[in-house]
Tab-separated table of C-alpha atoms and ligand atoms in Angstrom:
chain	number	residue	atom	x	y	z
B	1	MET	CA	24.670	-15.866	-2.369
B	2	LEU	CA	26.438	-12.603	-2.625
B	3	THR	CA	24.587	-11.708	-6.028
B	4	LYS	CA	21.504	-12.900	-5.017
B	5	ALA	CA	18.690	-10.491	-2.802
B	6	PRO	CA	17.645	-13.095	-0.071
B	7	LYS	CA	14.360	-15.309	0.069
B	8	GLY	CA	11.234	-13.032	-0.067
B	9	THR	CA	12.168	-9.352	-1.685
B	10	LYS	CA	12.084	-7.387	-4.688
B	11	ASP	CA	13.999	-5.350	-6.548
B	12	VAL	CA	12.206	-2.295	-7.682
B	13	LEU	CA	13.588	-1.543	-11.343
B	14	PRO	CA	13.253	1.502	-13.583
B	15	GLY	CA	10.178	0.294	-15.841
B	16	GLU	CA	8.779	-1.111	-12.386
B	17	SER	CA	9.304	2.188	-10.116
B	18	GLU	CA	7.665	4.652	-12.346
B	19	LYS	CA	4.617	2.416	-10.509
B	20	TRP	CA	5.565	2.807	-7.404
B	21	VAL	CA	6.092	6.288	-7.775
B	22	TYR	CA	2.431	7.203	-9.163
B	23	LEU	CA	0.691	5.266	-6.750
B	24	GLU	CA	2.694	6.375	-3.448
B	25	GLY	CA	1.592	10.628	-5.075
B	26	LEU	CA	-1.947	9.265	-5.876
B	27	PHE	CA	-2.178	7.611	-1.857
B	28	ARG	CA	-0.851	10.867	-0.555
B	29	ASP	CA	-3.433	13.438	-3.126
B	30	VAL	CA	-6.035	11.435	-1.775
B	31	CYS	CA	-5.095	11.347	1.941
B	32	LYS	CA	-5.179	14.799	1.942
B	33	THR	CA	-8.114	15.760	0.589
B	34	PHE	CA	-9.666	13.762	3.175
B	35	GLY	CA	-7.682	15.812	5.783
B	36	TYR	CA	-4.863	12.778	6.526
B	37	ASN	CA	-1.285	13.978	7.422
B	38	GLU	CA	2.254	11.519	6.808
B	39	ILE	CA	3.720	10.149	9.548
B	40	ARG	CA	7.013	8.014	9.241
B	41	THR	CA	7.480	5.191	11.899
B	42	PRO	CA	11.478	4.354	11.783
B	43	VAL	CA	12.000	0.475	10.478
B	44	PHE	CA	12.543	-1.026	13.602
B	45	GLU	CA	10.760	-0.809	17.092
B	46	HIS	CA	10.975	-2.644	20.538
B	47	THR	CA	9.671	-6.334	19.847
B	48	GLU	CA	7.374	-5.725	22.987
B	49	LEU	CA	6.270	-3.217	20.858
B	50	PHE	CA	4.424	-5.667	18.328
B	51	GLN	CA	3.493	-8.516	21.326
B	52	ARG	CA	0.924	-5.918	22.559
B	53	GLY	CA	0.052	-4.481	20.149
B	54	ILE	CA	-0.359	-6.911	17.307
B	55	GLY	CA	-1.196	-9.747	20.057
B	56	GLU	CA	0.721	-13.114	21.274
B	57	THR	CA	-2.133	-15.060	19.422
B	58	THR	CA	-2.182	-14.159	15.906
B	59	ASP	CA	0.341	-15.982	13.553
B	60	VAL	CA	2.595	-12.136	12.678
B	61	VAL	CA	3.434	-12.576	16.602
B	62	GLN	CA	3.867	-16.045	17.000
B	63	LYS	CA	6.139	-16.859	13.540
B	64	GLU	CA	6.364	-14.306	11.069
B	65	MET	CA	8.170	-11.616	12.857
B	66	TYR	CA	11.972	-10.661	12.243
B	67	THR	CA	13.334	-10.069	15.772
B	68	PHE	CA	17.168	-9.250	16.695
B	69	GLU	CA	19.044	-8.736	19.319
B	70	ASP	CA	21.506	-5.171	18.243
B	71	LYS	CA	24.697	-4.784	20.216
B	72	GLY	CA	22.894	-3.205	23.443
B	73	LYS	CA	20.642	-6.909	24.213
B	74	ARG	CA	17.356	-4.931	23.055
B	75	SER	CA	14.609	-6.866	21.451
B	76	ILE	CA	14.624	-5.703	18.188
B	77	THR	CA	11.911	-6.045	15.568
B	78	LEU	CA	11.503	-5.096	11.786
B	79	LYS	CA	7.833	-3.419	11.870
B	80	PRO	CA	5.368	-6.653	10.347
B	81	GLU	CA	2.455	-3.730	9.850
B	82	GLY	CA	1.738	-0.009	10.811
B	83	THR	CA	-0.686	0.445	13.558
B	84	ALA	CA	1.329	-0.062	16.473
B	85	PRO	CA	4.487	2.061	15.661
B	86	ALA	CA	1.712	4.383	15.210
B	87	VAL	CA	-0.222	3.792	17.944
B	88	ARG	CA	3.508	3.891	19.396
B	89	ALA	CA	4.428	7.144	18.345
B	90	PHE	CA	0.583	9.382	19.105
B	91	ILE	CA	1.439	8.004	22.998
B	92	GLU	CA	4.723	9.666	23.095
B	93	ASN	CA	4.186	12.498	21.255
B	94	LYS	CA	1.225	13.431	22.853
B	95	LEU	CA	-0.881	14.277	19.575
B	96	TYR	CA	-3.909	13.184	22.084
B	97	ALA	CA	-3.355	16.571	23.191
B	98	GLY	CA	-3.674	18.069	20.313
B	99	ALA	CA	-7.453	19.216	18.041
B	100	GLN	CA	-9.243	15.497	17.778
B	101	PRO	CA	-8.895	13.652	15.372
B	102	THR	CA	-5.885	12.790	14.935
B	103	LYS	CA	-5.847	11.684	10.678
B	104	LEU	CA	-2.634	10.126	10.228
B	105	PHE	CA	-1.588	8.180	6.592
B	106	TYR	CA	1.684	6.424	5.723
B	107	VAL	CA	3.685	4.708	3.255
B	108	THR	CA	6.372	2.147	5.273
B	109	PRO	CA	7.868	-1.584	4.113
B	110	CYS	CA	7.142	-4.225	6.229
B	111	PHE	CA	8.816	-7.032	7.208
B	112	ARG	CA	7.280	-10.745	7.959
B	113	TYR	CA	8.814	-13.810	7.793
B	114	GLU	CA	6.641	-15.981	5.520
B	115	ARG	CA	6.156	-18.644	3.028
B	116	PRO	CA	6.731	-16.719	-0.349
B	117	GLN	CA	4.314	-16.745	-3.426
B	118	ALA	CA	2.594	-14.426	-5.640
B	119	GLY	CA	1.537	-11.631	-3.328
B	120	ARG	CA	3.482	-12.401	-0.453
B	121	MET	CA	7.069	-11.334	0.287
B	122	ARG	CA	8.926	-11.148	3.087
B	123	ALA	CA	10.167	-7.250	2.847
B	124	PHE	CA	6.773	-5.918	1.411
B	125	HIS	CA	5.377	-2.487	1.955
B	126	GLN	CA	1.707	-0.553	2.788
B	127	PHE	CA	0.115	2.058	2.550
B	128	GLY	CA	-2.437	2.771	5.764
B	129	ILE	CA	-3.674	5.620	7.721
B	130	GLU	CA	-4.553	5.359	11.113
B	131	VAL	CA	-7.394	7.660	13.205
B	132	PHE	CA	-7.492	8.542	16.744
B	133	GLY	CA	-10.141	9.467	18.746
B	134	SER	CA	-13.692	9.496	17.489
B	135	ASP	CA	-15.605	6.568	17.976
B	136	ASN	CA	-17.807	8.312	15.455
B	137	PRO	CA	-19.465	4.958	12.927
B	138	SER	CA	-18.953	8.721	10.548
B	139	ILE	CA	-15.275	7.435	10.631
B	140	ASP	CA	-15.257	4.289	9.817
B	141	ALA	CA	-17.052	5.090	6.719
B	142	GLU	CA	-14.581	7.811	5.937
B	143	VAL	CA	-12.041	5.181	6.361
B	144	ILE	CA	-13.486	2.710	4.044
B	145	ALA	CA	-14.484	5.530	1.473
B	146	LEU	CA	-10.932	6.765	1.547
B	147	ALA	CA	-9.673	2.956	0.430
B	148	MET	CA	-12.081	2.458	-2.264
B	149	GLU	CA	-11.732	6.228	-3.447
B	150	PHE	CA	-8.148	5.458	-3.954
B	151	PHE	CA	-8.747	2.421	-5.858
B	152	LYS	CA	-11.474	3.764	-8.250
B	153	LYS	CA	-8.936	6.911	-8.613
B	154	VAL	CA	-5.833	3.411	-9.757
B	155	GLY	CA	-8.852	2.595	-12.299
B	156	LEU	CA	-9.712	-0.797	-10.553
B	157	GLN	CA	-13.961	-0.648	-10.245
B	158	ARG	CA	-14.330	-4.794	-9.594
B	159	LEU	CA	-12.860	-4.890	-5.843
B	160	SER	CA	-15.911	-6.143	-3.564
B	161	LEU	CA	-15.666	-4.454	-0.011
B	162	ARG	CA	-17.069	-6.895	2.723
B	163	ILE	CA	-17.840	-5.774	6.178
B	164	ASN	CA	-18.685	-7.048	9.282
B	165	SER	CA	-18.372	-5.702	13.155
B	166	ILE	CA	-17.241	-8.129	15.511
B	167	GLY	CA	-18.002	-6.395	17.957
B	168	CYS	CA	-16.436	-4.890	21.989
B	169	PRO	CA	-15.036	-6.078	24.806
B	170	LYS	CA	-18.944	-6.411	26.591
B	171	CYS	CA	-20.791	-8.540	23.628
B	172	ARG	CA	-16.841	-10.673	22.674
B	173	LYS	CA	-17.383	-11.669	26.841
B	174	GLU	CA	-20.034	-14.015	26.507
B	175	TYR	CA	-19.787	-14.738	22.933
B	176	ASN	CA	-15.990	-15.939	23.521
B	177	GLU	CA	-17.909	-18.312	26.295
B	178	LEU	CA	-20.593	-19.386	23.776
B	179	LEU	CA	-17.444	-20.630	20.994
B	180	MET	CA	-15.492	-22.125	23.425
B	181	LYS	CA	-18.072	-24.428	24.061
B	182	TYR	CA	-18.855	-25.239	20.558
B	183	LEU	CA	-15.329	-25.349	19.520
B	184	ASP	CA	-14.638	-28.015	22.632
B	185	GLY	CA	-16.814	-30.378	21.052
B	186	LYS	CA	-15.238	-29.961	18.016
B	187	LYS	CA	-11.727	-30.611	18.480
B	188	ASP	CA	-10.528	-33.776	16.575
B	189	SER	CA	-11.402	-31.844	13.914
B	190	LEU	CA	-8.774	-29.088	14.305
B	191	CYS	CA	-5.096	-28.075	13.734
B	192	GLU	CA	-2.887	-27.836	16.562
B	193	THR	CA	-2.848	-24.065	16.090
B	194	CYS	CA	-6.546	-23.542	16.245
B	195	ILE	CA	-6.659	-26.207	19.688
B	196	ASP	CA	-4.158	-23.859	21.001
B	197	ARG	CA	-7.050	-20.339	20.368
B	198	ILE	CA	-9.712	-22.150	21.370
B	199	ASP	CA	-8.639	-20.587	25.346
B	200	LYS	CA	-7.283	-17.527	23.876
B	201	ASN	CA	-8.471	-16.211	20.906
B	202	PRO	CA	-11.631	-18.748	19.950
B	203	MET	CA	-13.032	-16.236	17.350
B	204	ARG	CA	-9.228	-16.499	15.413
B	205	VAL	CA	-10.240	-19.845	14.473
B	206	ILE	CA	-12.760	-18.584	11.838
B	207	ASP	CA	-10.222	-17.255	10.080
B	208	CYS	CA	-7.836	-20.467	10.123
B	209	LYS	CA	-6.803	-21.385	6.565
B	210	ASN	CA	-6.464	-24.990	7.069
B	211	ASP	CA	-9.179	-26.633	4.853
B	212	SER	CA	-10.740	-29.480	7.944
B	213	CYS	CA	-10.686	-26.297	10.366
B	214	LYS	CA	-13.154	-25.078	7.468
B	215	ALA	CA	-15.291	-28.069	7.313
B	216	ALA	CA	-15.440	-28.671	10.676
B	217	ILE	CA	-16.584	-25.056	11.432
B	218	SER	CA	-19.292	-24.724	9.130
B	219	ASP	CA	-21.832	-24.166	11.473
B	220	ILE	CA	-19.995	-21.551	13.673
B	221	PRO	CA	-21.740	-19.158	15.457
B	222	LEU	CA	-21.360	-15.513	14.224
B	223	MET	CA	-20.350	-12.336	16.079
B	224	LEU	CA	-22.578	-10.543	13.694
B	225	ASP	CA	-25.239	-12.694	14.917
B	226	HIS	CA	-24.405	-11.162	19.046
B	227	ILE	CA	-23.588	-7.882	19.254
B	228	CYS	CA	-25.022	-6.152	21.613
B	229	ASP	CA	-27.382	-3.012	21.230
B	230	GLU	CA	-24.535	-0.634	21.054
B	231	CYS	CA	-22.130	-2.192	18.686
B	232	SER	CA	-25.260	-3.001	16.531
B	233	ASP	CA	-26.208	0.481	16.776
B	234	HIS	CA	-22.727	1.328	15.362
B	235	PHE	CA	-22.949	-0.723	12.295
B	236	GLU	CA	-26.085	0.261	11.198
B	237	LYS	CA	-24.738	3.896	10.737
B	238	VAL	CA	-21.539	2.970	9.270
B	239	LYS	CA	-23.713	0.634	6.836
B	240	THR	CA	-26.007	3.990	6.545
B	241	TYR	CA	-23.397	6.305	6.015
B	242	LEU	CA	-21.802	4.225	2.777
B	243	GLN	CA	-24.252	3.973	1.204
B	244	SER	CA	-24.476	7.926	1.532
B	245	MET	CA	-20.913	8.190	0.857
B	246	ASP	CA	-22.320	5.717	-1.846
B	247	VAL	CA	-19.814	2.671	-1.298
B	248	GLU	CA	-20.898	-0.219	-2.244
B	249	PHE	CA	-19.991	-3.366	0.475
B	250	GLU	CA	-21.122	-6.904	1.099
B	251	ILE	CA	-21.701	-8.370	4.839
B	252	ASP	CA	-19.728	-10.868	5.592
B	253	PRO	CA	-20.060	-12.303	9.232
B	254	ARG	CA	-16.526	-14.548	8.372
B	255	ILE	CA	-14.285	-11.289	8.945
B	256	VAL	CA	-11.968	-11.364	12.109
B	257	ARG	CA	-9.494	-9.098	13.017
B	258	GLY	CA	-9.122	-11.209	15.686
B	259	LEU	CA	-6.894	-9.558	18.649
B	260	ASP	CA	-8.883	-8.262	21.943
B	261	TYR	CA	-8.165	-4.802	20.947
B	262	TYR	CA	-9.940	-4.906	17.730
B	263	SER	CA	-13.978	-3.934	17.611
B	264	LYS	CA	-16.576	-2.802	16.293
B	265	THR	CA	-16.105	-2.489	12.603
B	266	ALA	CA	-13.713	-4.941	10.692
B	267	PHE	CA	-13.860	-4.778	6.959
B	268	GLU	CA	-11.777	-6.683	3.849
B	269	ILE	CA	-11.588	-5.620	0.023
B	270	ILE	CA	-10.749	-8.398	-1.893
B	271	SER	CA	-9.746	-8.672	-5.721
B	272	GLU	CA	-11.134	-12.323	-7.107
B	273	ASP	CA	-8.459	-12.606	-9.883
B	274	ILE	CA	-4.675	-12.283	-7.899
B	275	GLY	CA	-5.137	-15.861	-6.327
B	276	ALA	CA	-5.164	-17.175	-3.038
B	277	GLN	CA	-3.691	-14.289	-1.780
B	278	SER	CA	-6.519	-11.958	-2.474
B	279	THR	CA	-7.309	-9.476	0.195
B	280	VAL	CA	-5.672	-6.350	-1.310
B	281	CYS	CA	-6.519	-3.737	1.928
B	282	GLY	CA	-8.028	-5.107	5.893
B	283	GLY	CA	-8.763	-2.595	8.037
B	284	GLY	CA	-10.935	-2.388	11.590
B	285	ARG	CA	-11.737	-0.560	14.631
B	286	TYR	CA	-9.256	-1.289	17.367
B	287	ASP	CA	-10.455	1.432	20.147
B	288	ASN	CA	-8.704	0.081	23.077
B	289	LEU	CA	-5.257	-0.643	21.793
B	290	VAL	CA	-4.223	2.866	22.729
B	291	SER	CA	-4.794	2.041	26.638
B	292	GLU	CA	-3.450	-0.867	26.590
B	293	LEU	CA	-0.227	0.605	25.329
B	294	GLY	CA	-0.578	2.466	27.715
B	295	GLY	CA	-1.922	5.645	26.342
B	296	PRO	CA	-5.043	7.688	26.976
B	297	ASP	CA	-8.260	5.797	26.161
B	298	THR	CA	-8.714	6.544	23.589
B	299	PRO	CA	-11.264	5.341	19.673
B	300	ALA	CA	-9.169	4.314	16.570
B	301	ILE	CA	-9.560	2.884	13.667
B	302	GLY	CA	-7.751	1.731	10.881
B	303	PHE	CA	-6.349	0.002	7.116
B	304	GLY	CA	-3.350	-1.354	6.225
B	305	MET	CA	-3.219	-2.206	2.121
B	306	GLY	CA	-0.441	-4.153	-0.179
B	307	ILE	CA	1.586	-2.287	-2.024
B	308	GLU	CA	2.845	-5.083	-4.193
B	309	ARG	CA	-1.116	-6.715	-3.971
B	310	LEU	CA	-2.512	-3.506	-5.014
B	311	LEU	CA	0.163	-4.002	-7.857
B	312	LEU	CA	-1.035	-7.918	-8.964
B	313	THR	CA	-4.037	-6.695	-9.230
B	314	ILE	CA	-3.627	-3.466	-11.397
B	315	GLN	CA	-1.425	-6.063	-13.372
B	316	ASN	CA	-4.420	-8.109	-13.915
B	317	ASN	CA	-6.794	-5.975	-14.693
B	318	ASP	CA	-4.820	-4.825	-17.684
B	319	ILE	CA	-5.212	-0.654	-16.118
B	320	GLU	CA	-1.929	0.930	-17.564
B	321	LEU	CA	-0.667	3.376	-15.154
B	322	PRO	CA	-0.310	7.007	-16.187
B	323	VAL	CA	3.541	7.278	-15.902
B	324	GLN	CA	5.959	8.655	-18.356
B	325	LYS	CA	7.901	5.705	-19.919
B	326	GLY	CA	10.603	7.547	-21.496
B	327	LEU	CA	12.489	11.565	-21.997
B	328	ASP	CA	11.152	14.339	-23.916
B	329	ILE	CA	13.764	14.826	-26.320
B	330	PHE	CA	17.086	12.936	-27.200
B	331	ILE	CA	19.613	14.605	-29.231
B	332	VAL	CA	21.989	13.427	-32.170
B	333	THR	CA	24.739	14.705	-32.304
B	334	ILE	CA	27.319	15.030	-35.271
B	335	GLY	CA	30.962	16.442	-34.749
B	336	ASP	CA	32.760	18.191	-31.201
B	337	VAL	CA	30.966	21.724	-31.848
B	338	ALA	CA	27.960	19.782	-31.472
B	339	GLN	CA	28.435	17.723	-28.620
B	340	ALA	CA	29.627	21.339	-26.702
B	341	GLU	CA	26.665	22.919	-27.708
B	342	SER	CA	24.484	19.887	-26.876
B	343	MET	CA	25.615	20.231	-23.404
B	344	ASN	CA	24.549	23.900	-23.499
B	345	ILE	CA	20.914	22.713	-24.875
B	346	LEU	CA	20.636	20.021	-22.337
B	347	SER	CA	21.130	22.326	-19.412
B	348	ARG	CA	18.822	24.729	-20.628
B	349	LEU	CA	15.313	21.957	-21.215
B	350	ARG	CA	16.539	20.441	-18.264
B	351	GLU	CA	16.232	23.633	-16.531
B	352	ASN	CA	13.187	24.216	-17.756
B	353	GLY	CA	11.649	21.234	-16.428
B	354	ILE	CA	12.129	19.008	-20.394
B	355	SER	CA	14.024	15.977	-19.362
B	356	ALA	CA	16.303	15.182	-22.240
B	357	ASP	CA	19.157	13.384	-22.858
B	358	LYS	CA	22.431	12.210	-25.084
B	359	ASP	CA	24.635	9.765	-26.304
B	360	HIS	CA	27.521	9.268	-23.551
B	361	LEU	CA	29.425	6.325	-25.930
B	362	GLY	CA	30.735	8.197	-28.448
B	363	ARG	CA	27.752	6.623	-30.915
B	364	SER	CA	27.655	6.020	-34.591
B	365	VAL	CA	24.307	8.774	-36.076
B	366	LYS	CA	22.509	5.379	-36.470
B	367	ALA	CA	23.102	3.936	-33.185
B	368	GLN	CA	22.317	7.223	-31.277
B	369	PHE	CA	18.740	7.015	-32.932
B	370	LYS	CA	19.093	3.406	-32.184
B	371	TYR	CA	19.287	4.479	-28.417
B	372	SER	CA	17.201	6.887	-28.414
B	373	ASP	CA	14.624	5.525	-28.956
B	374	LYS	CA	15.331	2.895	-26.643
B	375	GLN	CA	14.809	5.868	-24.701
B	376	ASN	CA	11.366	6.127	-25.717
B	377	ALA	CA	12.237	9.090	-27.014
B	378	ARG	CA	9.129	11.840	-27.455
B	379	PHE	CA	11.776	13.344	-30.217
B	380	THR	CA	14.660	13.716	-31.215
B	381	VAL	CA	16.778	16.644	-32.618
B	382	VAL	CA	20.017	16.127	-35.165
B	383	LEU	CA	22.965	18.796	-34.085
B	384	GLY	CA	25.107	18.973	-36.366
B	385	GLU	CA	28.159	21.856	-37.637
B	386	ASP	CA	25.854	23.363	-40.364
B	387	GLU	CA	22.975	22.707	-39.369
B	388	MET	CA	24.028	24.910	-36.292
B	389	LYS	CA	25.210	27.620	-38.273
B	390	ASN	CA	21.805	27.604	-39.982
B	391	ASP	CA	20.058	28.240	-37.134
B	392	ALA	CA	18.054	25.150	-39.090
B	393	VAL	CA	17.415	21.460	-37.327
B	394	THR	CA	15.174	18.593	-37.780
B	395	LEU	CA	13.066	17.857	-35.215
B	396	LYS	CA	11.624	14.016	-34.795
B	397	ASP	CA	8.324	12.893	-33.659
B	398	MET	CA	9.001	9.687	-32.712
B	399	LYS	CA	6.137	8.577	-32.346
B	400	THR	CA	4.481	9.242	-35.747
B	401	SER	CA	8.240	9.388	-37.266
B	402	LYS	CA	7.170	12.744	-38.833
B	403	GLN	CA	10.446	15.175	-39.207
B	404	PHE	CA	10.056	18.974	-38.818
B	405	GLU	CA	12.505	21.944	-39.751
B	406	ILE	CA	12.587	24.235	-36.916
B	407	LYS	CA	15.095	26.912	-35.658
B	408	LEU	CA	17.487	25.989	-32.814
B	409	SER	CA	17.220	28.747	-31.206
B	410	LYS	CA	13.757	28.602	-30.984
B	411	LEU	CA	14.229	24.190	-29.901
B	412	MET	CA	12.172	24.944	-26.597
B	413	GLU	CA	9.603	27.136	-27.062
B	414	GLU	CA	8.805	24.347	-30.286
B	415	ILE	CA	9.084	21.075	-27.961
B	416	LYS	CA	6.787	22.948	-24.732
B	417	GLU	CA	4.097	23.415	-27.572
B	418	ARG	CA	4.309	19.792	-28.709
B	419	LEU	CA	4.884	18.006	-25.864
R	1	LIG	P1	-3.201	-12.835	5.168
R	1	LIG	O1	-4.692	-13.265	5.307
R	1	LIG	O2	-3.274	-12.361	3.537
R	1	LIG	O3	-1.681	-12.915	5.457
R	1	LIG	P2	-3.015	-10.150	6.387
R	1	LIG	O4	-4.151	-10.465	7.286
R	1	LIG	O5	-1.669	-10.694	7.542
R	1	LIG	O6	-2.934	-10.762	5.342
R	1	LIG	P3	-2.656	-7.856	7.228
R	1	LIG	O7	-2.187	-7.499	8.810
R	1	LIG	O8	-4.299	-7.215	7.136
R	1	LIG	O9	-2.979	-8.834	6.231
R	1	LIG	O10	-2.435	-6.759	6.356
R	1	LIG	C1	-2.729	-5.206	5.339
R	1	LIG	C2	-2.259	-5.844	4.255
R	1	LIG	O11	-0.968	-6.416	3.811
R	1	LIG	C3	-3.319	-7.405	3.780
R	1	LIG	O12	-4.335	-7.058	3.335
R	1	LIG	C4	-2.736	-7.099	2.482
R	1	LIG	O13	-2.648	-6.608	1.068
R	1	LIG	C5	-0.701	-6.830	3.206
R	1	LIG	N1	0.347	-8.222	3.364
R	1	LIG	C6	-0.070	-8.577	4.320
R	1	LIG	N2	0.727	-9.503	4.824
R	1	LIG	C7	1.766	-9.299	2.649
R	1	LIG	C8	2.924	-10.329	2.312
R	1	LIG	N3	3.783	-10.780	3.295
R	1	LIG	N4	3.423	-9.719	1.342
R	1	LIG	C9	2.930	-8.642	0.891
R	1	LIG	N5	1.783	-8.792	0.962
R	1	LIG	C10	1.281	-8.742	2.397
R	2	LIG	MG1	-0.644	-12.727	6.835
């Protein structure tokens, strides 16, 4: 127990962590070019926020939350997603009082008590964005385009974007009645969760992963065929703007976000090659959530993207991320004088932003070279007393195995030139 991480969690070790840093940087850069600013919210919130913000009928709230009572007897929940906390922060900090829309992005850990499998963890991470204060379809298109632009920058070209409209409270009401009637006739073939959903939130049945439910509802009425004129007009504009931004999409009328607060645009970005857990990014409009949580009437839209699933997709597509694997230079030392001098050289190299290291275990020269190789050093320089006296050291290019005589006093310039 003591030396085993809890089920569904994973350490990100050197070798892998560089990819995380790279992707985080790339995501931040893309968000900035779209005019989004970073928000950081706490790792835990009052449980009630998620119950209201995600919805009582969702899997997340019913089964997956890490909820506990703190020493002050408050019910606290580790955040299972980033939207509800962002909405809470938007209201609490009166961000609505500033110029709108408020365009936010985040990088956050999330916690869900799920059955761990590839691409499904208990502690995982998300990139996300949320926009508050605009109901214009241009924002829907922008949010989707931002995700697609990020994937493009990562090098992922084969992801498929699926969009849908799930209507608004007005058209949903009539549709829900239609669904309830339809589902009442299918009760015998539905799982218990879905039977429970019929009265509470019938549209969520479409999202059920259970095979017998899937088969039973193959001809279920779809929201997209019943949306009102306003929603239809909105959806048409989203499509037009996406086309105008050269973003390819498919229409998938079976995408549901499944909450009363969600409305109009819903979308998913799917990777066909990471197995069952294929949704890398999911998002949609939630025009009624801010007011539902006690804020002023504020339309909003956002997405969440699973970083672990993103990394799986990157791996399965054989994409090499441009991360630096090792050191710029390793100093091999011979003798005590060289040892002392190497500490000075290291300082100067590092000051100049050149990554550098030396042996710290008193290894033989041969072992130092071996270690340098393991550190993936780009260059190795050999420092001995004689070499130092003559201001002539050997620089070895570890990629080509070529060696050069250089002046020790010019080491910095030489390295900078060759890197
Ligand atoms: P799924 O249908 O796969 O359970 P979801 O609808 O619960 O996904 P969202 O709440 O929309 O997922 O979260 C957004 C993204 O976060 C997902 O598309 C996925 O990439 C990622 N994600 C969700 N749950 C997990 C998890 N347990 N482990 C790793 N990534 C996850
Ligand atoms: Mg889930």
